[in-house]
XYZ file of C-alpha atoms in Angstrom:
488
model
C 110.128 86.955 34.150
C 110.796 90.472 35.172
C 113.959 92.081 33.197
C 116.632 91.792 35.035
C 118.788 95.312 36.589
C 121.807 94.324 37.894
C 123.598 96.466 40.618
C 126.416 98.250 40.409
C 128.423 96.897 42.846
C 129.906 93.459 43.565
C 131.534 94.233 46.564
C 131.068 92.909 49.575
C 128.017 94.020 51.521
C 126.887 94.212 55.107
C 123.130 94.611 54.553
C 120.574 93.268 52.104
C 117.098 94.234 51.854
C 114.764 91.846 50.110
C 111.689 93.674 49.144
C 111.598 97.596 49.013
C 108.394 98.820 49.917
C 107.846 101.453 52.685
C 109.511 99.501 55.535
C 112.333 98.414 53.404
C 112.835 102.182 51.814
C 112.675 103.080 55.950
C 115.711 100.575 56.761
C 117.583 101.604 53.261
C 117.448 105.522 54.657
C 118.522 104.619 57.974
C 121.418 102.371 57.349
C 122.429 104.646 54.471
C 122.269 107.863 56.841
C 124.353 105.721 59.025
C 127.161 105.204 56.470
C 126.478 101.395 55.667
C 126.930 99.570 52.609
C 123.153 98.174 51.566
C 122.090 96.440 48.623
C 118.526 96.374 47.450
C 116.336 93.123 45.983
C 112.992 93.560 44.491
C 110.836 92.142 41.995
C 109.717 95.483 40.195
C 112.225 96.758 38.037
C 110.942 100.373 37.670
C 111.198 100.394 41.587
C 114.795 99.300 40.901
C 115.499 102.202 38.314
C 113.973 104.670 40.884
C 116.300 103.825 43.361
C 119.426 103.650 41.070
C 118.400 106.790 39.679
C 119.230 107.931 43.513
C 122.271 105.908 44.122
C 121.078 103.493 45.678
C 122.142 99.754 44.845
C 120.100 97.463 43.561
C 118.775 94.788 41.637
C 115.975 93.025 40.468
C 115.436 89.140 41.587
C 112.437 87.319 42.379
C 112.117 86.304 46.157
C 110.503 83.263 45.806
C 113.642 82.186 43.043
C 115.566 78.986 44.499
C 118.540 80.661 43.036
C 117.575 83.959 44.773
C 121.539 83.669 46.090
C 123.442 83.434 42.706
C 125.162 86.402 41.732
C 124.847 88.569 45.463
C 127.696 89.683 46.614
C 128.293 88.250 50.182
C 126.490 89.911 53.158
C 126.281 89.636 57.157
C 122.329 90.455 57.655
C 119.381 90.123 55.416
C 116.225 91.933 55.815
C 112.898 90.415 54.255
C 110.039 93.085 54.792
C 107.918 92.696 51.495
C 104.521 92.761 52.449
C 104.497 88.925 50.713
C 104.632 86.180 53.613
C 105.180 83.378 50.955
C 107.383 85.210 49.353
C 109.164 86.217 53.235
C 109.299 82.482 53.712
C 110.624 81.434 50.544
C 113.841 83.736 50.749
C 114.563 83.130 54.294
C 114.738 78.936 53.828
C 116.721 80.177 50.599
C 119.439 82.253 52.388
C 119.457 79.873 55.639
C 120.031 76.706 53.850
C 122.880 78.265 51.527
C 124.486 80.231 54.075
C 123.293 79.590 57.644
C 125.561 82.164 59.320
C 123.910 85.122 57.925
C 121.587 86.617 60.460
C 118.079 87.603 59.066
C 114.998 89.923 59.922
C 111.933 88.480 58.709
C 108.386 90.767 58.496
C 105.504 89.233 59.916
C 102.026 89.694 58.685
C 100.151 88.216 61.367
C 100.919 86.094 64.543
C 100.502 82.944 63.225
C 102.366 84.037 59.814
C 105.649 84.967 62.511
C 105.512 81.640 64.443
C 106.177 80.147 60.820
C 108.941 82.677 60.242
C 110.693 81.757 63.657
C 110.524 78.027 63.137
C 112.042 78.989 59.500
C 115.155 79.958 61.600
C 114.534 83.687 61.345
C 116.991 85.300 63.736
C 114.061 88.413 64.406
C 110.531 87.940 63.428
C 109.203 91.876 62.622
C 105.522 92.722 62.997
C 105.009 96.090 61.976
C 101.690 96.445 63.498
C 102.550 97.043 67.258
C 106.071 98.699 66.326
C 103.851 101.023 64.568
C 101.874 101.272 67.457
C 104.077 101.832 70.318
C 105.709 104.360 68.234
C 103.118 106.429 67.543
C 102.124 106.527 71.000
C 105.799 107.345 71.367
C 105.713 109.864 68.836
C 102.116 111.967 70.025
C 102.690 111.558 73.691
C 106.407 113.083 73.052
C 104.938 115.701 70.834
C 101.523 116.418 73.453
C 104.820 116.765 76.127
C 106.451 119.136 74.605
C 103.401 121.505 73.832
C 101.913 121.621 77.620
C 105.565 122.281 78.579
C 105.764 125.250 75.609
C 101.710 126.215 77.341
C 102.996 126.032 80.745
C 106.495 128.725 79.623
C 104.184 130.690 77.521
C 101.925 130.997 80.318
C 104.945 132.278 82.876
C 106.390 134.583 80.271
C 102.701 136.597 79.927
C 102.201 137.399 83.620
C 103.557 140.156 85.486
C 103.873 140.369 90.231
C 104.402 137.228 92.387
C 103.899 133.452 91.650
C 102.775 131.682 94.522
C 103.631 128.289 94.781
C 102.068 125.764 97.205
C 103.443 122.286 98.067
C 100.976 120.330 99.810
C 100.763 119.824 103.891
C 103.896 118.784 105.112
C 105.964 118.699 102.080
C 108.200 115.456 100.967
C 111.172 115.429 98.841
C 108.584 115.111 95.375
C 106.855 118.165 96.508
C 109.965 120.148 97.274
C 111.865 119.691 94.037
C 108.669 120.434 92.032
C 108.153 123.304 93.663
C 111.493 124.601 93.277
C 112.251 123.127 89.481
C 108.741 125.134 88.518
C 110.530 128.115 90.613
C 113.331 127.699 87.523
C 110.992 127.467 84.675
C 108.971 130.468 86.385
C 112.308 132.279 86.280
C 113.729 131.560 83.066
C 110.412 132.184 81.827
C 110.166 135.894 83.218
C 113.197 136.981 84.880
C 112.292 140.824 84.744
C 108.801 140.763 85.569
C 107.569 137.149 87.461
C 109.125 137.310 91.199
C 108.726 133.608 92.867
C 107.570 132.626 96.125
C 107.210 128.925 97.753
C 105.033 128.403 100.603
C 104.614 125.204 102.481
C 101.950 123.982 105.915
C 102.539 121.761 108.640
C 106.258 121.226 109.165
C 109.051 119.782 107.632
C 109.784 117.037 110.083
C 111.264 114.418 107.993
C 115.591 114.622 108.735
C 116.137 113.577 105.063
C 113.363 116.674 103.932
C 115.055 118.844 106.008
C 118.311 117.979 104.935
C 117.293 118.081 101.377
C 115.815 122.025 101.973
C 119.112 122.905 103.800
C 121.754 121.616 101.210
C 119.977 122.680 98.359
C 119.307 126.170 99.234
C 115.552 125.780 98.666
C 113.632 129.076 100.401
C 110.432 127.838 101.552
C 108.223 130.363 103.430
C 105.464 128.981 106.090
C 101.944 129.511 104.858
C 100.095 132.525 106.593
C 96.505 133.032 104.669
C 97.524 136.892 104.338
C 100.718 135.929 102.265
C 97.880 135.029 99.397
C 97.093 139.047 99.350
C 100.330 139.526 98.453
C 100.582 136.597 95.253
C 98.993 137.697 91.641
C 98.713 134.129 90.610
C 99.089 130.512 92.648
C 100.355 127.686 91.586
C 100.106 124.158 93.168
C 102.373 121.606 92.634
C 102.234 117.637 94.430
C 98.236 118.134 95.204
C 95.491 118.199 92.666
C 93.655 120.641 93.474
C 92.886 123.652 96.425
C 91.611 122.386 99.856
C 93.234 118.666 99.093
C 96.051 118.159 101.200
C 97.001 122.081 101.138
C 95.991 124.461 102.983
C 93.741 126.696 100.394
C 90.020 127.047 100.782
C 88.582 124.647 97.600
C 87.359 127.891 96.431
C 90.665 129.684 96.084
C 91.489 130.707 92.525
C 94.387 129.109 91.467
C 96.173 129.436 87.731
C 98.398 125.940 87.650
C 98.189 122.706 89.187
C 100.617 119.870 88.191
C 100.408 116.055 90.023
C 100.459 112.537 89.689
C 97.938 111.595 92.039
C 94.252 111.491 91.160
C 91.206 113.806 91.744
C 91.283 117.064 90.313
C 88.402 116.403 87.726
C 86.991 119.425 86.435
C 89.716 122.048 87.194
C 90.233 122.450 83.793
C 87.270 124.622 83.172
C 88.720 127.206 86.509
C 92.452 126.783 85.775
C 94.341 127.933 83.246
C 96.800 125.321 83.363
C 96.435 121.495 84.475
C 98.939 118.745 84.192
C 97.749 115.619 86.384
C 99.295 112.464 85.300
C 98.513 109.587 87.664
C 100.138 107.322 85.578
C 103.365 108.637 86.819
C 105.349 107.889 90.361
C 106.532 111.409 91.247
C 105.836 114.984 90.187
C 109.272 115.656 90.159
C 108.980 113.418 87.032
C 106.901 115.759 85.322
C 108.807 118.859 86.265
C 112.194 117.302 84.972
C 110.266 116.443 81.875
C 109.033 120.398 81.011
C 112.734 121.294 81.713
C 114.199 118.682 78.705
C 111.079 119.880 76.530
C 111.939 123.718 76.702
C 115.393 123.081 77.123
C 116.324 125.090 79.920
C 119.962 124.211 81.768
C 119.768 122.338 84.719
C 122.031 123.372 87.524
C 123.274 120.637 90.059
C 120.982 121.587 93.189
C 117.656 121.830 90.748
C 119.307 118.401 89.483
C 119.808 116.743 92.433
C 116.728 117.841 93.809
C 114.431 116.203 90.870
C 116.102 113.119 91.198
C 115.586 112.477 94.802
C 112.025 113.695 94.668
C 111.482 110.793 92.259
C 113.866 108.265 93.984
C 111.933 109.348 97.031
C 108.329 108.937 95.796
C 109.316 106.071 93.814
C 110.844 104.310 96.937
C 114.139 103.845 94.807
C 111.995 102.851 91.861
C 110.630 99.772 93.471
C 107.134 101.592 93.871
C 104.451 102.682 90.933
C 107.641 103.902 88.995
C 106.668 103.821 85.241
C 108.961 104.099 82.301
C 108.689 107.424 82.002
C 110.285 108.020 85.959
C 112.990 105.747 84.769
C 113.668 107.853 81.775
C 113.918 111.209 83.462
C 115.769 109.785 86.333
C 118.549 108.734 83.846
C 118.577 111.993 82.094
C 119.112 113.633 85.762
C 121.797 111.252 87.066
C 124.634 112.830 85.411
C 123.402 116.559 85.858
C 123.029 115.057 89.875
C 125.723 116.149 92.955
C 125.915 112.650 94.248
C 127.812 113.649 96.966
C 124.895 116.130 98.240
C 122.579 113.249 97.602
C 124.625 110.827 100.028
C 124.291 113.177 102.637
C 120.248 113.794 102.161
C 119.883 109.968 101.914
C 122.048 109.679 105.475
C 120.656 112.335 107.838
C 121.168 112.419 111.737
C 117.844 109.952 113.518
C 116.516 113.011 116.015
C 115.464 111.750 119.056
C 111.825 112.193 118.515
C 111.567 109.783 115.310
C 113.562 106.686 117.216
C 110.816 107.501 120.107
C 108.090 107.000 117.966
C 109.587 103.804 116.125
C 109.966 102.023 119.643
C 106.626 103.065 120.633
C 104.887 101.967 117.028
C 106.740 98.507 117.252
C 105.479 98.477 121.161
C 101.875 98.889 120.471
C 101.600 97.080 117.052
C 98.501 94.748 117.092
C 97.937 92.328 114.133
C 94.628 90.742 112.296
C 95.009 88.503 109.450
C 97.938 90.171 108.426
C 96.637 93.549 108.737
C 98.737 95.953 111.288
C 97.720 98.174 113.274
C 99.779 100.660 115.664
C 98.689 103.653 118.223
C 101.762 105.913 118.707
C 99.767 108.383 120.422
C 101.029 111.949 120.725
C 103.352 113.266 117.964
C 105.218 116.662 117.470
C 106.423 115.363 114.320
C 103.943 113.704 111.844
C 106.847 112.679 109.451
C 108.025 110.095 111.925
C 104.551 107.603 111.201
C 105.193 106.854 107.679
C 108.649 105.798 109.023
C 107.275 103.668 110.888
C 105.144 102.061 108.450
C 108.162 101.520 105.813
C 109.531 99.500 108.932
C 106.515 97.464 109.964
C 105.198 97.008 106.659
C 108.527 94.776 106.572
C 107.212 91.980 109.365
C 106.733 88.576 108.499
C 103.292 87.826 107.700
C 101.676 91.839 107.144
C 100.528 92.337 104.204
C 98.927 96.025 105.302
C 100.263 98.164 108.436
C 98.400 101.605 109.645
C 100.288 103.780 111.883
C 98.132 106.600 113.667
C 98.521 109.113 115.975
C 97.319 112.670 116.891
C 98.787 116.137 116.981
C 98.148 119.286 118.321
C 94.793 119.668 115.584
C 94.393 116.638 113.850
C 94.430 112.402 113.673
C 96.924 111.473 111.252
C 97.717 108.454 109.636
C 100.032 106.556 107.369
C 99.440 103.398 105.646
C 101.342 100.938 103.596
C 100.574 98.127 101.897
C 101.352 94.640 100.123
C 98.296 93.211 99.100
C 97.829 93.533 95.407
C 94.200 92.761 95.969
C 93.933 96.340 98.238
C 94.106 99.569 96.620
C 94.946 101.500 100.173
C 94.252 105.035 98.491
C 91.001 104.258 97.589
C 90.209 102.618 100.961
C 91.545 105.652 103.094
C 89.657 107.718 101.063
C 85.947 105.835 101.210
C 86.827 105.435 105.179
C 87.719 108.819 105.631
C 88.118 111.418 103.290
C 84.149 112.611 103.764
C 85.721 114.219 107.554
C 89.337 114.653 106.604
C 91.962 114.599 103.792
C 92.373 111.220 102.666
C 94.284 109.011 99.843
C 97.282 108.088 97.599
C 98.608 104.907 95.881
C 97.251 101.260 96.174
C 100.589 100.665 98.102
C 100.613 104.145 99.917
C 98.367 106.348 101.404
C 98.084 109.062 104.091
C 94.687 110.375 106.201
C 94.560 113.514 107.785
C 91.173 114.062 110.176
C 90.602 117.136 111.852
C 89.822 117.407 115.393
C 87.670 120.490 115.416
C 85.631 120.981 118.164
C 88.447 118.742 120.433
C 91.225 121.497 119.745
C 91.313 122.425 123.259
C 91.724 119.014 124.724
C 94.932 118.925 126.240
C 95.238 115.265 127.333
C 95.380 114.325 123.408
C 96.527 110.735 124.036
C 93.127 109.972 126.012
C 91.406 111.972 123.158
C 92.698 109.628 120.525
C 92.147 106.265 122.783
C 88.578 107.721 123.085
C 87.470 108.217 119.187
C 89.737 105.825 117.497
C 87.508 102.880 117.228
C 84.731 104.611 115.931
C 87.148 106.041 112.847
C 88.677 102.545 112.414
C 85.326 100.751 112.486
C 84.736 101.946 108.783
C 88.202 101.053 107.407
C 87.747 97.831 109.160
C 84.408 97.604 107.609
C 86.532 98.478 103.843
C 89.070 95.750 104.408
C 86.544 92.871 105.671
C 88.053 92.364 109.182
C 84.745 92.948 110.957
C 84.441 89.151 111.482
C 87.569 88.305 111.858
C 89.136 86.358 115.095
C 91.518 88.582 117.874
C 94.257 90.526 117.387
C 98.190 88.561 117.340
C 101.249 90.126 118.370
C-alpha cells in the first residue's frame, strides 16, 4: 500500500484530477491559472509531496480502490487522465455509481479503450493523440504565419522608390482589398521611403466592384506597360504568377506574389517573396491574416474592404471557404462599416448587365444538365459571371458556361454543381494552351485572345464562326460528345 498524504483541505471542491502525469499537471496549471479550486489524486506519494511542496492540493489514493470516494471532499467534475485504462475504468464506475451527478472526463488510450469509457457513462471520452495533433498543426501553422508575415514587413521596410502592385485582369472585390490591405502593410512598413502604387487591366465593370473602389477610397491606376519604368519593385496580389491573368510578360521580374489559387510552381527560386495558399477561399484572407500577425491597426475602409473580398470570393461563405476564411472574417466583422458594406452589396443594375442577363437566359441551350449560353457582344465582361450565378440556379443544371466576345478577346465564365467536375481544371486542359484559363472546381473563368481577328468589326459573326471549334474540346473534357440534342 502506498503511504498515505492527505490534503490539506476538506473543503468543498469543484475539480478533481485522478492521476497527475503530464496531462493532468496540464489541467492542474490551467484551472489553477484560472482561479479554481482543484484537488489532486495519485498513487505516487513523492509526486504528491512535489506538488504540496508547490501548493498544490493533494493526496495519495489508489485509483483502482473501491473506496477511492471515502474521505474526498465533494466535487462537480472529475478528470481521469492517468495513462492506466484499467485503472481510468475502475475510478470512473467508482465515482458514477456513488455519485452519478458528477460529470467526468475520462482519457482514452486507444479507440476501442474510449468506446469502453463511454459505455462506462463517461460524460467526455479524451484521446490525447489527435488533440495533440490538431494542436500542433495549430501551433506550427500559427507560428509559420506569423514569420512569412514578419518576412513579408521585413521585406517592405528594406526597400527604398515605388511598389507596384498588380491585381489581376479585371479586378473583383478579393483582388481589390488585397491590393489595397498590402498598400497598408507596404506603408506602415516604410512610410518615409516605400511610395505605393496599384494598377489594374481590363475594366472594372462589376456595379458592386465599382461601388466597393468608390466608397472606400481605393486609387487604382489603369495599367500602361511604361508605368513599370517608373516601379522599383512589383508586387502581385490575386494571380500566381506574371502573364496569368495579369497583364505582365511571364518574364517580368516581380519581388512578391500572394494567392489562393494554384500554379505558380517554381517562383520561389525568381521571387523573393511567395505566399500561395490554395487551400484558402480568398486572398483577402491571407492579407487580413499578415495584418493580425504584425499587428498593425485596421482602419474601417481597409476593414470593410477585407471582409467583402472574402464574403465575395467565398460567395457568403457557401463556396471553398475553409476555417481559416471563417476565422479572419470574424476578426474583421467588428473592425467592418456595415453600413458601407450594405451599400456595396446593393448597387444600381446598369442597363448593360440586365441586357446581357435577358439575352444569356434567351439563348441558353441545355445537354444533360450542362448549360450553355452565347451572349454575344459585351462592353462589360463582369456582366457573364452574373449570369452564370443566375443560371447555374435552374432546375436540373448541374454546370452552366456563359461566353461572349469583346473588343480583343472570347471570354467566359463557368459555374458549377457537380462534385464529380473540377471546372478549373477542365477550363484549363480545354483552353489555357491559347488563352488564360482556370479557378475552383465550382468556379472558373477563360480568357482567349483573338489575335489575328482584332480588326473584325462584326464580332458577333466572329464568335458564331469559331465557337464550336473552342467548345468541341471542353465538350470532349466533360463527355458530352455522344450525348443526345440540346433542351431548352
Amino acid at each position: 500500500m502506498p503511504e498515505m498524504v492527505q490534503p490539506e483541505s476538506r473543503g468543498r471542491v469543484k475539480f478533481v484530477i485522478f492521476g497527475c502525469g503530464s496531462i493532468g499537471f496540464s489541467i492542474l496549471q490551467e484551472l489553477v491559472q484560472a482561479g479554481e479550486h482543484v484537488l489532486v489524486i495519485d498513487r505516487d506519494p513523492d509526486r504528491v509531496r512535489e506538488l504540496r511542496d508547490q501548493h498544490y492540493e493533494a493526496s495519495v489514493k489508489e485509483m483502482t480502490d473501491q473506496d477511492l470516494m471515502a474521505g474526498l471532499p465533494p466535487f462537480e467534475i472529475g478528470f481521469l487522465v492517468s495513462g492506466d485504462h484499467q485503472a481510468n475504468l475502475a475510478a470512473l464506475q467508482t465515482i458514477k455509481g456513488k455519485s452519478p451527478a458528477i460529470e467526468v472526463m475520462a482519457r482514452a488510450t486507444d479507440p476501442l479503450n474510449a468506446e469502453k469509457l463511454e459505455k462506462a457513462g463517461a460524460d467526455y471520452v479524451l484521446s490525447p493523440s489527435p488533440v495533440v495533433a490538431r494542436a500542433a498543426i495549430h501551433q506550427i501553422t500559427k507560428l509559420h504565419a506569423n514569420r512569412v508575415s514578419m518576412r513579408l514587413y521585413s521585406l517592405l521596410s528594406g526597400w527604398e522608390g515605388v511598389l507596384g502592385i498588380v491585381t489581376h485582369k479585371n479586378p473583383d472585390p478579393d483582388a481589390i482589398s488585397s491590393a489595397m490591405a498590402l498598400a497598408a502593410i507596404a506603408k506602415s512598413a516604410n512610410p518615409k521611403k516605400l511610395a505605393v502604387r496599384i494598377f489594374y487591366d481590363g475594366v472594372i465593370g462589376h456595379q458592386e466592384n465599382r461601388t466597393m473602389v468608390n466608397l472606400l477610397e481605393i486609387k487604382m491606376e489603369k495599367y500602361e506597360p511604361q508605368l513599370l519604368q517608373e516601379c522599383n519593385y512589383l508586387a502581385l496580389v490575386d494571380c500566381p504568377g506574371p502573364g496569368i491573368n495579369n497583364p505582365l510578360s511571364p518574364r517580368t521580374r516581380v519581388h512578391i506574389v500572394i494567392d489562393h489559387h494554384q500554379d505558380g510552381q517554381g517562383l520561389e527560386a525568381m521571387v523573393p517573396f511567395v505566399d500561395i495558399r490554395p487551400g484558402l477561399g480568398a486572398t483577402a484572407s491571407i492579407l487580413a491574416q499578415y495584418m493580425q500577425e504584425l499587428d498593425i491597426a485596421i482602419d474601417r475602409l481597409i476593414a470593410t474592404g477585407l471582409l467583402y473580398g472574402i464574403r465575395s470570393d467565398t460567395r457568403d461563405f457557401e463556396r471553398n471557404v475553409t476555417p481559416s476564411d471563417l476565422t479572419n472574417a470574424a476578426f474583421l466583422l467588428p473592425l467592418a462599416d456595415n453600413d458601407l458594406l450594405d451599400q456595396i452589396k446593393s448597387p444600381s443594375l446598369s442597363q448593360e448587365t440586365l441586357d446581357v442577363l435577358g439575352v444569356a437566359i434567351r439563348n441558353r441551350k441545355i445537354r444533360s444538365g450542362y448549360l450553355f449560353s452565347n451572349v454575344g457582344y459585351v462592353r462589360n465582361r463582369d456582366s457573364l459571371p452574373q449570369a452564370a450565378d443566375l443560371l447555374i440556379t435552374l432546375e436540373g443544371v448541374n454546370c452552366a458556361l456563359v461566353y461572349g466576345i469583346s473588343d480583343d478577346a472570347i471570354i467566359m465564365s463557368a459555374r458549377n454543381r457537380d462534385i464529380r467536375l473540377h471546372i478549373g481544371n477542365v477550363l484549363s486542359e480545354a483552353f489555357g494552351d491559347i488563352g488564360d484559363a482556370g479557378g475552383h472546381p465550382n468556379m472558373a473563368a477563360a480568357t482567349i485572345p483573338l489575335a489575328y481577328f482584332r480588326r473584325v468589326k462584326n464580332k458577333d459573326d466572329l464568335l458564331n464562326l469559331i465557337i464550336d471549334p473552342l467548345l468541341k474540346k471542353f465538350n470532349h473534357l466533360a463527355g458530352l460528345e455522344n450525348e443526345g440534342k440540346d433542351e431548352l
